[in-house]
Amino acid sequence: MDQKTLREHEAKCIQENPPGCTAGCPVHVDARALAAAARKGDWAAGLAAFRKTVPFPEIIGRICDQPCRQSCKRGEVGDPIMINALEKACLVNGGAPLPRSAPLPPKAARVAVVGAGLSGLTAALELARKGYLVVVFEAADRSGGGILAIPESKLPRKAIDDDLAVFGQLPVEFRYGAAVGESLSLAALADEFAAVYLATGPGDDASSAAGLGRDAAGSIAIDPATLATSHPKIFAGGSLRRGRGDRSPIAAVADGKAAAISIDRLLQGASLTAGREKEGPHATALYTNIAGALQLPAVPAADEAGGYSKDEAVQEAGRCLQCECRECVKACEYLAHYGSYPRRYVREVYNNLSIVMGIHHANKMIDTCSLCGQCAQLCPNGLDMGEICREARRMMVERGKMPPSVHDFALRDMKFSAGDPFALSRHQPGHETSKWVFYPGCQQAASSPHAIRKAYEFLCTKLDGGVGLMLGCCGAPANWAGQERLFRETVQETEKNWRALGSPTIITACPTCFSMFHHNLPAAPIEPLWTLLDRIGLPARTGAGIKARPLAVHDSCTTRHETALHHSVRSLLGKLGHEIAELPHNRETTVCCGYGGLMIFADREVARKVAARRTGESAADYLTYCAMCRDNFVRQGKRTFYLLDLLFAADAGITGLETIDYSQRRENRSRLKRELLRDLWGENMAEPQAGIKVIIPDDIRQLMEERMILAADVATVVAHAESTGDKLQDTAGGHYLASHRPASVTYWVEYSPAGDGFLIHNAYSHRIEILY
């Protein structure tokens, strides 16, 4: 991932864009933070948020005309927030403000400000804080300009004096009674000072004296972004720019700030225009979902003149929607787990990939993503963290930076499924060609081998032209693990076997297999089993033993875009007599069950949270059409039925609570292949050689399941220890402790002899390689 790609991904996440109120405010007051503080009664924090961008808080807090309310999202579901009333409440209750930071070291340049109204005073204050020597020329005998005409009841003179007292600490000189005209021309000021800011109001005598250029209407030509005029050293703003009728106090302050930035850039020799697109009021790109928000009116103040009481302010602040996007984070337990949002995660991924030496802190975050794509569906701009994490994994593998133990178990399981114990490719018995081929998938065969066999036999009776059978793994674990070469090799092997059968239409029972083939075998016609069954009909006596009930459908994340599949699943349930209950996120916005992307192997805690959240969304029993989704939900104690079982194994007494451990899953695959070869093709496959006998109590078996240790792994360790003598003995208890590292993981087993076998007392694993 290069810098350009990083920026493109970052730009899609809009979480860091300001809320509408802040973007619509000429000086970008963080009204969201102010309201959040007021909601908690933290007036000091609210005042701090206000003072951060407002140079004269005592004044503006009482007279602001609140243009921000026009952009308030709450206005779409009730009245906009009374932001100025909350600002005033923070002023009244916020206590003594913290001292402002000291100005920067003095600079040699001197700047003239003409006019001591809000705009001129703001420019003078901002420039003085940057270290410039400022001289303010004011025709009247005091500062304030138009705000001096505001009634005392609304704007006490003490508030003005308190705010303007700051100039006593800054290098600012005030010259009152100094009207710019014939005796004091702008041209002379421009000669004497490094720059001039003209903020005299809508009169034009001063500008005429300086010979400033005019626009078509006869007003001074002022650049709206920089406030520059035709004179290279003179800037102009305030009501002089906006017109006599515009008396917006906050807009005047914004002009003063903009002028100070332009003058500073001019004197620094920098561009006046670069990076100023979001200066002043603008539309925000932030998306805020207001679905479900109640219509709420503004809280009235009992004392309209005095403003809100503390309780009233807290109530009004409570109406604030605290606008943010986080649509993906709200729906995804994985994104929520790491406490931030995709824009920051993208940076972390980039930094993680850029590390040459040192600790790769983001490895676990990268490896835990389910790669399901829900975030792209929910994001207004389609940002896909799964796409980013998948590419990061591929790069980590390519550079040798992927910890091998993270996906070791899943990749070994894939190797098993793609190898002799399970892999198979045959035409239908009695046929030499295949118009169709059934590809059930390795996980479906591991969970429901009986139903897989019944489904295949049913297809053979219903479809003409021959229905072949292919057993194997589609390569999803390698794809998810970033093992691109291994994935391509697996797909190529599948394609070779498919072509050897005559390139038939592939019928997939597994949603992930469908997705993998759909995207990586473009030449192959593919159809999900469910759409096919919906079209050709169901087997006889379907649903026997399963009482009709409401079933909450969990759609598989790997086929979120397959609308025909979604329809057929629901159609099949309807034909079985079941009522359909829809979950909050379904179809194209469905969530992962916690297995996808190998999440369950990278971070079991997050995978459990994902599954627990999903299974808690409905009191109804669940229905999945992916075996791994079913198994994950059952581990959470949720009664979940697998659609294939409802169709082809309903008479087997299924309860929706059956659990199958990893060792059983492997055995189920091997047994299915042996039985199919024997019963359908009349071929005998050698039975597995009986190895060392291990006795595993139920509690230890459960522990091994949690630690992803197979019975075969334990047997291998014991066999190795017994054949080599590499073991330790606890002489007090008589137990042996042995280890073995067949691949990337070291397994430890505590055991003791028991009759003709060995009793297992404990088992664990780690990735540390022990050197003797």
Short mmCIF file of N, CA and C in Angstrom, two decimals, residues 1 347-364 366 392 395-396 399-402:
data_model
loop_
_atom_site.label_atom_id
_atom_site.label_comp_id
_atom_site.label_asym_id
_atom_site.label_seq_id
_atom_site.Cartn_x
_atom_site.Cartn_y
_atom_site.Cartn_z
N MET A 1 0.85 -1.19 0.00
CA MET A 1 0.00 0.00 0.00
C MET A 1 0.89 1.25 0.00
N ARG A 347 -4.61 4.06 8.67
CA ARG A 347 -3.28 4.59 8.97
C ARG A 347 -2.45 3.56 9.74
N GLU A 348 -3.10 2.87 10.68
CA GLU A 348 -2.38 1.86 11.46
C GLU A 348 -1.90 0.73 10.56
N VAL A 349 -2.73 0.33 9.62
CA VAL A 349 -2.33 -0.73 8.69
C VAL A 349 -1.15 -0.26 7.85
N TYR A 350 -1.22 0.95 7.36
CA TYR A 350 -0.13 1.49 6.54
C TYR A 350 1.17 1.55 7.34
N ASN A 351 1.08 2.07 8.57
CA ASN A 351 2.28 2.16 9.42
C ASN A 351 2.83 0.78 9.72
N ASN A 352 1.93 -0.18 9.94
CA ASN A 352 2.36 -1.54 10.25
C ASN A 352 3.13 -2.15 9.08
N LEU A 353 2.66 -1.88 7.87
CA LEU A 353 3.32 -2.41 6.68
C LEU A 353 4.63 -1.70 6.39
N SER A 354 4.77 -0.48 6.91
CA SER A 354 5.97 0.32 6.63
C SER A 354 7.12 -0.01 7.57
N ILE A 355 6.86 -0.72 8.64
CA ILE A 355 7.91 -1.04 9.62
C ILE A 355 8.90 -2.02 9.02
N VAL A 356 10.16 -1.67 9.08
CA VAL A 356 11.21 -2.58 8.62
C VAL A 356 11.68 -3.46 9.77
N MET A 357 11.94 -2.82 10.90
CA MET A 357 12.33 -3.55 12.11
C MET A 357 11.49 -3.05 13.28
N GLY A 358 11.26 -3.90 14.24
CA GLY A 358 10.47 -3.50 15.39
C GLY A 358 9.18 -4.29 15.49
N ILE A 359 8.34 -3.90 16.42
CA ILE A 359 7.11 -4.64 16.70
C ILE A 359 6.00 -4.17 15.77
N HIS A 360 5.31 -5.11 15.16
CA HIS A 360 4.19 -4.81 14.28
C HIS A 360 2.91 -4.84 15.12
N HIS A 361 2.57 -3.70 15.69
CA HIS A 361 1.48 -3.65 16.67
C HIS A 361 0.11 -3.94 16.05
N ALA A 362 -0.04 -3.69 14.77
CA ALA A 362 -1.37 -3.84 14.15
C ALA A 362 -1.60 -5.22 13.55
N ASN A 363 -0.66 -6.15 13.73
CA ASN A 363 -0.81 -7.48 13.14
C ASN A 363 -2.14 -8.12 13.53
N LYS A 364 -2.44 -8.09 14.82
CA LYS A 364 -3.65 -8.78 15.29
C LYS A 364 -4.90 -8.14 14.71
N ILE A 366 -5.14 -6.58 11.87
CA ILE A 366 -5.20 -6.94 10.46
C ILE A 366 -5.70 -8.37 10.29
N ALA A 392 -3.22 -6.30 3.05
CA ALA A 392 -2.15 -6.23 4.05
C ALA A 392 -1.64 -7.62 4.39
N MET A 395 0.57 -8.87 1.62
CA MET A 395 1.89 -8.23 1.65
C MET A 395 2.73 -8.77 2.80
N MET A 396 2.11 -9.03 3.94
CA MET A 396 2.84 -9.58 5.08
C MET A 396 3.40 -10.97 4.75
N ARG A 399 6.31 -10.66 2.30
CA ARG A 399 7.54 -10.14 2.91
C ARG A 399 8.05 -11.01 4.05
N GLY A 400 7.37 -12.10 4.32
CA GLY A 400 7.79 -12.96 5.42
C GLY A 400 7.50 -12.40 6.78
N LYS A 401 6.51 -11.51 6.88
CA LYS A 401 6.18 -10.85 8.15
C LYS A 401 4.91 -11.40 8.80
N MET A 402 4.28 -12.39 8.18
CA MET A 402 3.06 -12.96 8.76
C MET A 402 3.46 -14.03 9.77
#
